[in-house]
XYZ file of C-alpha atoms in Angstrom:
706
model
C 63.588 86.554 107.226
C 64.087 89.707 109.224
C 63.034 92.775 107.252
C 65.439 95.642 106.777
C 63.758 98.809 108.019
C 63.909 102.198 106.362
C 65.619 103.638 109.438
C 68.368 100.978 109.243
C 69.035 101.853 105.628
C 68.943 105.575 106.396
C 71.579 105.134 109.118
C 73.871 103.338 106.697
C 73.316 106.050 104.092
C 74.039 108.716 106.705
C 77.232 106.874 107.693
C 78.385 106.671 104.071
C 77.602 110.349 103.504
C 79.489 111.365 106.653
C 82.550 109.331 105.675
C 82.420 110.713 102.140
C 82.047 114.317 103.254
C 84.852 114.187 105.832
C 87.164 112.388 103.415
C 86.455 114.846 100.590
C 87.218 117.799 102.860
C 90.412 116.133 104.132
C 91.625 115.237 100.651
C 90.592 118.426 98.802
C 88.055 116.582 96.664
C 85.063 118.902 96.978
C 85.016 119.718 93.266
C 84.300 117.463 90.290
C 87.560 118.542 88.627
C 89.639 117.335 91.552
C 88.057 113.882 91.389
C 89.930 113.342 88.118
C 93.202 113.823 90.023
C 94.595 110.894 92.068
C 95.202 111.710 95.739
C 98.852 110.761 95.224
C 100.998 110.137 92.148
C 104.420 109.508 93.605
C 106.235 106.793 95.548
C 104.266 103.536 95.378
C 101.093 105.107 93.972
C 101.943 104.497 90.275
C 102.429 100.809 91.134
C 98.911 100.530 92.587
C 97.502 102.449 89.627
C 99.431 100.053 87.390
C 97.721 97.054 88.982
C 94.332 98.690 88.459
C 95.247 99.653 84.877
C 96.234 96.053 84.091
C 92.921 94.828 85.484
C 91.013 97.393 83.409
C 92.684 96.000 80.262
C 91.791 92.406 81.137
C 95.339 91.341 82.060
C 94.780 90.852 85.780
C 92.116 88.299 86.694
C 91.508 86.647 90.099
C 92.073 82.871 90.077
C 93.571 83.331 86.615
C 96.705 84.553 84.879
C 98.365 87.893 85.536
C 100.087 88.333 82.198
C 100.493 92.019 81.402
C 100.709 92.239 77.624
C 101.804 95.898 77.382
C 104.734 95.621 79.801
C 108.158 93.963 79.557
C 108.366 94.288 75.780
C 109.286 92.411 73.640
C 107.881 89.714 75.921
C 105.121 90.317 78.453
C 105.239 90.876 82.209
C 104.482 87.707 84.164
C 103.114 89.107 87.404
C 102.286 85.505 88.300
C 105.928 85.403 89.430
C 105.052 87.612 92.412
C 102.522 86.665 95.128
C 100.176 89.576 94.460
C 97.436 90.136 97.029
C 93.845 91.363 96.875
C 93.447 90.138 93.300
C 89.648 90.180 93.529
C 89.698 93.756 94.812
C 92.115 94.913 92.117
C 89.932 93.264 89.479
C 86.872 95.121 90.806
C 88.747 98.428 90.818
C 89.842 97.655 87.251
C 86.180 97.576 86.257
C 85.771 100.992 87.875
C 88.786 102.276 85.904
C 87.324 100.890 82.702
C 84.208 102.987 83.331
C 85.654 106.263 84.665
C 89.364 106.223 83.747
C 92.415 105.153 85.686
C 93.080 108.419 87.534
C 89.495 108.913 88.712
C 89.441 105.255 89.718
C 92.496 105.872 91.868
C 90.591 108.538 93.800
C 87.448 106.402 94.073
C 89.445 103.427 95.306
C 90.850 105.317 98.305
C 87.437 106.621 99.388
C 85.896 103.188 98.843
C 88.286 101.678 101.385
C 87.047 104.112 104.049
C 83.394 103.470 103.180
C 83.717 99.681 103.252
C 85.496 99.814 106.608
C 82.724 101.950 108.113
C 79.846 99.871 106.737
C 81.443 96.563 107.722
C 82.185 97.739 111.273
C 78.667 99.096 111.723
C 76.974 95.913 110.487
C 79.204 93.775 112.695
C 78.356 95.838 115.787
C 74.659 95.738 114.983
C 74.895 91.961 114.537
C 76.192 91.912 118.130
C 73.140 94.024 119.084
C 75.198 96.964 120.261
C 73.634 100.415 120.488
C 72.782 101.953 117.117
C 74.280 105.324 117.932
C 77.503 103.933 119.424
C 77.830 101.448 116.543
C 77.577 104.469 114.219
C 80.285 106.351 116.131
C 82.569 103.303 116.280
C 82.141 102.667 112.561
C 83.000 106.259 111.649
C 86.058 106.266 113.907
C 87.213 102.927 112.496
C 86.967 104.370 109.000
C 88.888 107.490 110.070
C 91.618 105.612 111.943
C 94.851 107.405 111.080
C 96.253 104.097 109.789
C 93.900 104.332 106.801
C 94.912 107.888 105.963
C 98.614 107.060 106.334
C 98.306 104.181 103.844
C 96.435 106.137 101.187
C 96.836 105.238 97.513
C 100.442 104.026 97.741
C 99.478 101.318 100.259
C 95.892 101.085 99.065
C 95.433 97.365 99.599
C 96.559 97.630 103.223
C 93.905 100.288 103.788
C 91.051 97.900 102.993
C 90.365 96.744 106.550
C 86.670 95.926 106.152
C 87.326 92.244 106.874
C 88.781 92.763 110.354
C 85.632 93.307 112.466
C 84.177 90.039 111.174
C 87.524 88.285 111.590
C 87.575 89.246 115.273
C 83.917 88.286 115.674
C 84.607 84.838 114.198
C 87.413 84.221 116.684
C 85.231 85.331 119.592
C 82.342 83.102 118.532
C 84.577 80.049 118.308
C 85.965 80.618 121.793
C 82.728 81.576 123.571
C 79.501 80.968 121.616
C 77.076 78.309 122.857
C 74.923 78.557 119.726
C 77.614 77.849 117.146
C 76.909 74.689 115.135
C 78.090 73.322 111.816
C 75.754 74.604 109.114
C 73.904 77.286 111.085
C 74.065 81.011 110.323
C 76.844 81.666 112.857
C 79.009 78.964 111.285
C 78.416 80.437 107.838
C 79.578 83.827 109.085
C 82.828 82.156 110.184
C 83.214 80.299 106.878
C 82.506 83.295 104.642
C 84.875 85.427 106.722
C 87.568 82.753 106.424
C 87.181 82.637 102.635
C 87.326 86.422 102.254
C 90.371 86.585 104.533
C 92.042 83.838 102.474
C 91.662 85.639 99.151
C 92.599 89.079 100.492
C 95.625 90.577 102.242
C 98.119 87.890 103.443
C 99.253 90.215 106.233
C 95.762 90.208 107.716
C 95.407 86.494 107.016
C 98.561 85.795 109.016
C 97.259 87.290 112.278
C 93.717 86.036 111.647
C 94.877 82.418 111.364
C 96.978 82.810 114.523
C 94.035 84.170 116.508
C 91.738 81.553 115.017
C 94.143 78.796 116.000
C 94.372 80.129 119.550
C 90.576 80.271 119.728
C 90.323 76.610 118.761
C 93.048 75.641 121.242
C 91.492 77.618 124.118
C 88.052 76.182 123.374
C 89.511 72.678 123.366
C 91.288 73.189 126.696
C 88.541 75.186 128.416
C 85.224 73.647 127.390
C 85.957 71.191 124.617
C 82.716 72.012 122.785
C 82.984 69.903 119.641
C 80.879 72.132 117.389
C 83.017 75.198 118.074
C 86.211 73.247 117.454
C 84.849 71.851 114.183
C 83.825 75.298 112.935
C 87.235 76.678 113.903
C 89.168 73.940 112.135
C 87.000 74.180 109.019
C 87.526 77.961 109.013
C 91.300 77.471 109.108
C 91.030 74.991 106.216
C 88.833 77.346 104.173
C 91.210 80.271 104.704
C 94.193 78.130 103.700
C 92.413 76.692 100.674
C 91.289 80.150 99.513
C 94.844 81.453 99.871
C 96.221 78.589 97.766
C 93.462 79.053 95.168
C 93.982 82.786 94.733
C 97.750 82.230 94.456
C 97.488 79.166 92.197
C 98.858 81.153 89.262
C 102.015 81.988 91.205
C 102.436 78.408 92.438
C 102.010 77.046 88.920
C 104.399 79.614 87.453
C 107.106 78.687 89.949
C 106.551 75.007 89.239
C 107.014 75.585 85.500
C 109.832 78.132 85.629
C 111.569 77.603 88.961
C 111.640 79.656 92.151
C 112.490 83.354 92.044
C 113.518 84.511 95.537
C 114.507 87.943 94.230
C 110.861 88.684 93.434
C 110.281 89.125 97.172
C 113.696 90.240 98.321
C 113.489 90.333 102.104
C 116.170 90.773 104.760
C 116.173 90.367 108.520
C 116.904 94.023 109.237
C 113.557 94.921 107.636
C 111.760 92.842 110.269
C 113.192 95.220 112.873
C 112.897 98.378 110.780
C 109.190 97.890 110.021
C 108.229 96.201 113.299
C 105.670 97.593 115.704
C 106.839 100.113 118.290
C 104.050 100.325 120.914
C 105.086 103.858 121.842
C 103.860 104.905 118.397
C 100.304 104.138 119.558
C 100.564 107.398 121.485
C 102.656 109.672 119.233
C 100.574 111.984 117.016
C 101.719 112.546 113.422
C 103.137 115.853 112.134
C 99.900 116.290 110.153
C 97.820 116.543 113.344
C 95.284 119.375 113.486
C 96.607 120.579 116.856
C 99.952 122.314 116.348
C 101.361 121.315 119.750
C 100.658 117.628 119.085
C 102.059 117.931 115.563
C 105.291 119.267 117.063
C 105.578 116.123 119.197
C 105.413 114.125 115.969
C 108.052 116.312 114.334
C 110.383 115.906 117.300
C 109.901 112.133 117.317
C 110.548 111.890 113.581
C 113.794 113.829 113.980
C 114.904 111.809 117.016
C 113.891 108.221 116.247
C 116.576 105.801 115.104
C 114.269 103.144 113.626
C 112.148 105.030 111.108
C 110.032 102.428 109.382
C 106.400 103.119 108.582
C 106.467 105.835 111.208
C 103.185 107.167 112.743
C 101.060 104.491 111.057
C 100.097 102.862 114.417
C 98.761 106.072 116.035
C 95.562 105.143 117.912
C 94.292 108.648 118.562
C 92.794 110.087 121.738
C 89.694 107.862 121.679
C 91.786 104.784 120.925
C 94.238 105.570 123.731
C 91.351 105.962 126.189
C 89.975 102.638 124.977
C 93.341 100.903 125.365
C 93.716 102.140 128.946
C 90.117 101.203 129.768
C 90.555 97.745 128.252
C 93.662 96.863 130.255
C 92.355 98.462 133.452
C 89.175 96.413 133.270
C 91.179 93.260 132.573
C 93.541 93.900 135.486
C 90.640 94.454 137.879
C 88.891 91.313 136.609
C 92.039 89.279 137.167
C 92.576 90.704 140.638
C 89.007 90.008 141.760
C 88.303 86.725 139.986
C 91.664 85.010 139.660
C 90.149 81.577 140.309
C 86.846 82.203 138.599
C 85.740 79.979 135.744
C 84.088 82.911 134.010
C 85.313 83.186 130.375
C 88.303 85.473 130.124
C 87.523 88.554 127.955
C 89.395 88.114 124.661
C 90.172 91.769 123.994
C 93.254 92.133 126.184
C 94.635 88.668 125.472
C 94.469 89.170 121.720
C 95.940 92.666 121.985
C 98.856 91.405 124.077
C 99.542 88.577 121.631
C 99.521 90.890 118.594
C 101.967 93.246 120.321
C 104.170 90.350 121.479
C 104.249 88.949 117.943
C 104.772 92.274 116.148
C 107.061 94.308 118.389
C 110.722 95.009 117.579
C 112.548 91.880 118.737
C 109.257 89.981 118.994
C 108.200 86.618 117.638
C 108.147 87.765 114.017
C 111.757 88.925 114.333
C 112.717 85.483 115.660
C 110.929 83.838 112.738
C 112.634 86.211 110.304
C 116.063 85.477 111.780
C 115.367 81.783 111.150
C 114.957 82.570 107.438
C 111.174 82.989 107.046
C 110.981 86.647 106.069
C 107.547 86.965 104.496
C 105.980 89.461 106.916
C 108.416 92.286 107.505
C 105.982 95.143 108.236
C 104.402 94.027 111.509
C 103.605 97.619 112.502
C 100.689 97.054 110.130
C 99.035 94.856 112.740
C 98.205 97.983 114.719
C 94.967 98.042 112.703
C 93.939 94.808 114.445
C 94.497 96.527 117.769
C 92.463 99.536 116.614
C 89.675 97.154 115.613
C 89.697 95.400 118.990
C 89.747 98.663 120.947
C 86.886 100.241 119.012
C 84.755 97.097 119.224
C 85.467 97.019 122.963
C 84.471 100.673 123.319
C 81.249 100.209 121.362
C 80.329 97.247 123.556
C 81.089 99.078 126.802
C 79.446 102.354 125.802
C 76.370 100.480 124.585
C 76.030 98.863 128.014
C 76.918 102.011 129.938
C 74.485 104.255 128.052
C 71.400 102.045 128.345
C 70.065 104.108 131.253
C 70.964 107.431 129.677
C 68.385 109.642 128.058
C 68.381 109.906 124.293
C 69.656 113.458 124.564
C 72.592 112.444 126.754
C 73.421 109.623 124.359
C 73.441 111.993 121.407
C 75.592 114.565 123.219
C 78.244 112.105 124.400
C 78.265 110.170 121.121
C 78.533 113.391 119.111
C 81.344 114.628 121.327
C 83.278 111.360 120.914
C 82.749 111.497 117.151
C 83.943 115.099 116.839
C 87.005 114.489 119.020
C 87.862 111.342 117.058
C 87.492 112.997 113.658
C 89.472 116.093 114.633
C 92.189 113.922 116.157
C 92.473 111.124 113.575
C 91.801 112.910 110.292
C 94.976 114.746 109.204
C 95.128 118.372 108.187
C 93.354 118.895 104.860
C 95.395 118.488 101.703
C 96.574 121.888 100.530
C 95.027 122.992 97.189
C 98.506 123.636 95.805
C 99.389 119.972 96.381
C 96.363 118.905 94.338
C 97.283 121.403 91.625
C 100.837 120.020 91.506
C 99.590 116.439 91.045
C 97.095 117.620 88.435
C 99.884 119.356 86.499
C 102.009 116.200 86.426
C 99.068 113.970 85.492
C 97.955 116.289 82.684
C 101.518 116.418 81.363
C 101.591 112.610 81.334
C 98.249 112.434 79.525
C 99.408 114.875 76.842
C 102.709 113.035 76.529
C 100.861 109.748 76.112
C 98.604 111.207 73.425
C 101.620 112.529 71.510
C 103.414 109.177 71.654
C 100.336 107.307 70.450
C 99.824 109.852 67.650
C 103.384 109.429 66.301
C 103.985 105.720 66.992
C 101.968 102.898 65.419
C 99.747 100.847 67.749
C 101.614 98.096 69.646
C 104.921 99.914 69.129
C 107.544 98.908 71.682
C 109.242 101.580 73.793
C 112.533 100.892 75.586
C 112.725 102.767 78.903
C 115.765 104.446 80.435
C 117.112 104.305 83.044
C 116.582 100.555 83.300
C 115.026 99.726 86.662
C 113.767 96.573 88.342
C 110.190 95.976 89.465
C 108.600 96.037 91.971
C 110.018 98.272 94.704
C 113.203 99.272 92.901
C 115.548 101.687 94.588
C 115.651 105.206 93.114
C 117.993 106.265 90.330
C 118.837 109.856 91.210
C 115.374 111.481 91.362
C 113.457 108.697 89.616
C 111.508 106.403 91.907
C 111.130 102.818 90.704
C 107.420 102.993 89.996
C 107.687 106.276 88.070
C 108.503 104.147 85.043
C 104.848 103.027 84.953
C 103.617 106.543 84.237
C 103.700 106.268 80.406
C 101.875 102.934 80.710
C 99.125 104.615 82.747
C 98.780 107.435 80.194
C 98.502 105.208 77.089
C 96.436 102.296 75.834
C 98.149 101.071 72.648
C 101.905 101.123 73.314
C 104.136 98.468 74.877
C 106.914 99.289 77.346
C 110.064 97.464 78.436
C 109.538 98.128 82.155
C 107.387 96.021 84.452
C 108.815 92.485 84.597
C 109.082 90.961 88.063
C 112.735 91.200 89.075
C 114.979 88.185 89.426
C 114.548 86.422 86.073
C 117.463 86.078 83.657
C 115.214 86.605 80.652
C 115.229 90.361 81.281
C 119.016 90.651 81.796
C 119.322 91.979 78.233
C 117.883 95.350 79.312
C 120.827 96.123 81.613
C 123.253 94.992 78.916
C 121.680 97.276 76.310
C 121.698 100.233 78.725
C 125.509 100.032 78.928
C 125.985 100.099 75.132
C 127.238 103.153 73.214
C 124.380 105.133 71.678
C 124.844 103.858 68.104
C 125.054 100.233 69.207
C 122.052 100.685 71.509
C 119.974 102.051 68.629
C 120.907 99.271 66.231
C 120.276 96.597 68.876
C 116.887 97.969 69.871
C 115.795 98.415 66.274
C 116.858 94.828 65.585
C 114.634 93.759 68.500
C 111.738 95.715 66.975
C 111.592 98.738 69.297
C 110.014 101.876 67.880
C 111.228 104.373 70.475
C 113.485 105.021 73.456
C 111.858 106.671 76.472
C 114.079 108.702 78.808
C 113.067 109.928 82.229
C 115.290 112.987 82.509
C 115.285 112.905 86.316
C 117.368 109.728 86.214
C 120.381 111.567 84.757
C 122.592 114.253 86.244
C 122.523 116.192 82.956
C 118.768 115.620 82.484
C 119.533 113.155 79.700
C 120.951 115.797 77.357
C 124.140 113.807 76.722
C 122.162 110.759 75.607
C 119.914 112.828 73.369
C 122.939 114.400 71.641
C 124.456 110.951 71.108
C 121.207 109.612 69.667
C 120.973 112.642 67.360
C 124.567 112.095 66.229
C 123.618 108.486 65.427
C 120.788 109.721 63.191
C 117.821 109.529 65.578
C 116.921 113.153 66.316
C 113.108 113.022 66.180
C 111.806 113.375 69.732
C 108.520 113.652 71.643
C 108.622 115.557 74.935
C 106.196 116.200 77.788
C 105.076 119.652 78.905
C 107.110 119.719 82.132
C 110.375 118.473 80.586
C 110.638 115.335 82.694
C 110.078 112.723 79.968
C 111.246 112.511 76.412
C 110.871 109.885 73.711
C 113.299 109.296 70.803
C 111.707 107.780 67.691
C 113.481 104.750 66.173
C 113.146 102.762 62.933
C 112.236 99.235 64.034
C 113.112 96.197 61.942
C 110.250 94.656 60.001
C 111.565 91.209 60.992
C 112.553 91.652 64.642
C 114.377 89.074 66.716
C 114.184 88.376 70.434
C 117.013 89.024 72.899
C 118.954 85.893 73.787
C 119.117 86.156 77.559
C 115.975 84.012 77.819
C 118.296 81.020 77.290
C 119.852 81.570 80.733
C 118.717 79.177 83.433
C 117.296 80.353 86.751
C 119.969 79.911 89.447
C 119.380 79.596 93.192
C 122.228 79.808 95.686
C 121.132 77.319 98.331
C 123.474 76.293 101.187
C 126.835 77.614 102.321
C 126.684 81.108 100.805
C 127.756 83.976 103.013
C 127.969 87.356 101.241
C 126.717 88.892 97.991
C 128.557 91.667 96.153
C 127.338 93.584 93.143
C 129.046 96.166 90.953
C 128.355 97.490 87.445
C 130.584 94.750 85.980
C 130.587 91.940 88.559
C 128.155 89.836 90.554
C 130.016 87.889 93.243
C 128.676 85.225 95.590
C 131.019 84.311 98.462
C 130.870 80.986 100.282
C 131.725 80.180 103.864
C 133.042 76.744 102.854
C 131.356 73.994 100.856
C 128.218 75.217 99.110
C 125.428 74.129 96.773
C 123.457 75.837 94.036
C 120.685 74.749 91.719
C 119.671 75.696 88.213
C 116.210 75.145 86.745
C 115.741 73.428 83.399
C 112.363 74.098 81.775
C 112.917 71.490 79.051
C 110.933 68.296 79.640
C 113.822 66.241 78.312
C 117.521 66.303 79.157
C 119.153 69.468 77.794
C 122.734 70.655 77.421
C 123.838 73.789 79.289
C 127.013 75.833 79.233
C 128.281 76.937 82.658
C 130.658 79.893 82.751
C 132.093 81.878 85.650
C 135.317 82.716 87.454
C 136.100 81.147 90.829
C 138.442 83.154 93.039
C 139.853 82.745 96.529
C 141.479 84.902 99.194
C 143.727 82.004 100.314
C 145.302 79.036 98.477
C 142.786 76.215 98.095
C 141.436 73.471 95.845
C 137.863 73.897 94.569
C 135.790 71.354 92.690
C 132.299 71.192 91.170
C 130.289 67.991 91.536
C 126.919 67.114 89.999
C 125.102 63.823 90.603
C 128.250 62.383 92.168
C 130.414 63.192 89.121
C 133.160 65.820 89.188
C 132.547 68.472 86.547
C 135.537 70.707 87.209
C 138.348 71.229 89.716
C 141.344 73.495 90.101
C 143.972 74.717 92.534
C 143.563 78.450 93.102
C 146.273 80.729 94.461
C 145.559 83.483 96.983
C 143.942 86.498 95.349
C 143.634 84.717 92.013
C 140.729 83.438 89.949
C 140.248 80.362 87.773
C 137.947 80.563 84.721
C 135.253 77.904 84.360
C 133.691 77.011 81.006
C 132.059 73.576 80.989
C 129.013 71.758 79.639
C 126.463 70.166 81.955
C 123.287 68.200 81.335
C 120.140 69.489 83.011
C 116.978 67.498 83.579
C 113.536 69.037 83.964
C 113.263 70.910 87.259
C 116.006 71.846 89.691
C 119.509 70.467 89.134
C 121.964 70.601 92.031
C 125.669 71.437 91.746
C 127.953 71.037 94.761
C 131.046 73.194 95.233
C 133.696 71.694 97.516
C 136.946 73.006 98.943
C 139.794 71.520 100.948
C 140.608 74.597 103.067
C 138.625 76.409 105.782
C 137.199 79.886 105.392
C 139.356 82.881 106.271
C 138.424 85.930 108.258
C 138.490 89.093 106.129
C 138.509 92.463 107.827
C 135.826 94.010 105.613
C 133.481 90.990 105.702
C 131.026 90.182 108.531
C 131.571 86.412 108.105
C 134.559 84.165 107.305
C 134.886 83.649 103.529
C 136.228 80.717 101.517
C 135.901 81.366 97.783
C 133.752 83.394 95.412
C 131.946 82.602 92.187
C 131.912 85.582 89.817
C 129.390 86.312 87.030
C 127.907 82.830 87.004
C 125.812 82.023 83.955
C 124.249 78.711 82.997
C 122.964 79.000 79.444
C 120.991 76.470 77.475
C 122.803 75.444 74.307
C 120.957 75.099 70.989
């Protein structure tokens, strides 16, 4: 076995120290006190901290259940319903949080992503026997790629890019290596990489499997070397198997409880909005250290029509030079050796494919338009291009600098490193920004301590305004994930927020929110809730009207935070609580023939374009009776009927602009049960609607009968 020298270890230590120092300066984390403050506490950051918090409490385990016992009271939050990614990483960060606290862990987790990226890139380049000094520079610049800073804590899991250098290496070995054989060390690198890619970020897995598949295909067509093809195919199988294994909890949950499309609510327009715009490779962000370049970013931000994850793809000066060099070299090689059998360099081909797949109007948009809308944010694949460019640059500079003196190498490498850091690392976080986050976090901690002091352990807290999870739209000034803040600041209380959206079991929360104050109190106390939490920023009057109504109903004891954003009203929970009854409602999927959805505070309407089908899921293992209620309306005279298993359940003639009530019993068998809706008249064009409409089904509920 090859021994690891002291100098090799010292270089890695120096790399880690450099990354740590630069990051701490950039993020205002040069003092021990600031390490207890997360780098961000708004937007999506509370969600990421919530994942880590759940893992620290043992509720979030890779290859196991994700049942969050302190959320979605009086039940629990089944995060198995959502295809969570990076479960192993979240679990590891949960262990960190258990040791140092959730807010310090949030800071550590962001820095750790930069360190892992640097170390992984360096080791990969040294495995390829590239120059030590240029491998060091490439690793540091990969860690400091603006993409990683843009993601930060809110998109933490996207910022863990340590797998990508080895993913690219695996693809290159399969398409070009003459030493690759099943069972040897090179094959094991491919297999381990495939497994890690399978259990980590599905976005990265998507492009990795595409590039891996192309590598196998090109090897088959070009040389047909059996060993390479075998390793490639096994790698694809390992990645797919690992992905299925890590998501087995979600697959099992959907099998037992039915599909929940609303959990990942995706739309075609998002595929365009968050697609890659290659021009953004070259546009510096407004946080750039050079004021003139920052102004370019400000102008672009003000002028751009599609403003998705803007500035994330910025390659930086070094990256732009590398991109130009890469394509220039490829063009010259093609011009001089068009008929040569020499292996085509993979850098440019892979870069072109990633752009072609990810660009606005590219292949992913076509796939999304066809209904497969899993990967909406293809601008995120710019990190693959950054990886390719930097690995290309390290390879070329290693070859170019072989005849240079050590002094010249150090000068040019140092210059490239300084330019890259100054260009890619954003302006340092202002101390006042850190102080602001610290103030909010400390207020939350104090608020949490007060709640836990006045409420018995395991008390249930109903949260207002009611919001869905994850990625809910804001309610006035409250962002969706702000509702996790009391969960982060406590360890013994249970909260109503946090269930994956789309399940009927949690419909009771929206019904309770609409009740008069006295009825709301009596209902919540009957359900066993010990308090009502109000985020004042979700109300135009800062929640004062609600508080007065609660006081008038006899519940005037409150707990309030130091910055007057959150307040908690103490209730008197029943000693024999009951559960809400909306868990009896079956999961409904609108399958074929549906055209437009409409939602209002009192109505949920689904419009058809003609005949349509829907399904409802019965969890009972034996036949069960269900009550189906709704109103069916039409904009033109027509006859509408409901058919199930070839038997007509209901039919009626409906006049124009009228609705017919439906209240029938149906028998559901375990699994999905299909109901067909048929009409005798074509759809009509309505001025306000983008598609022709036939009839609508209003406030459909299918409820299991006792």
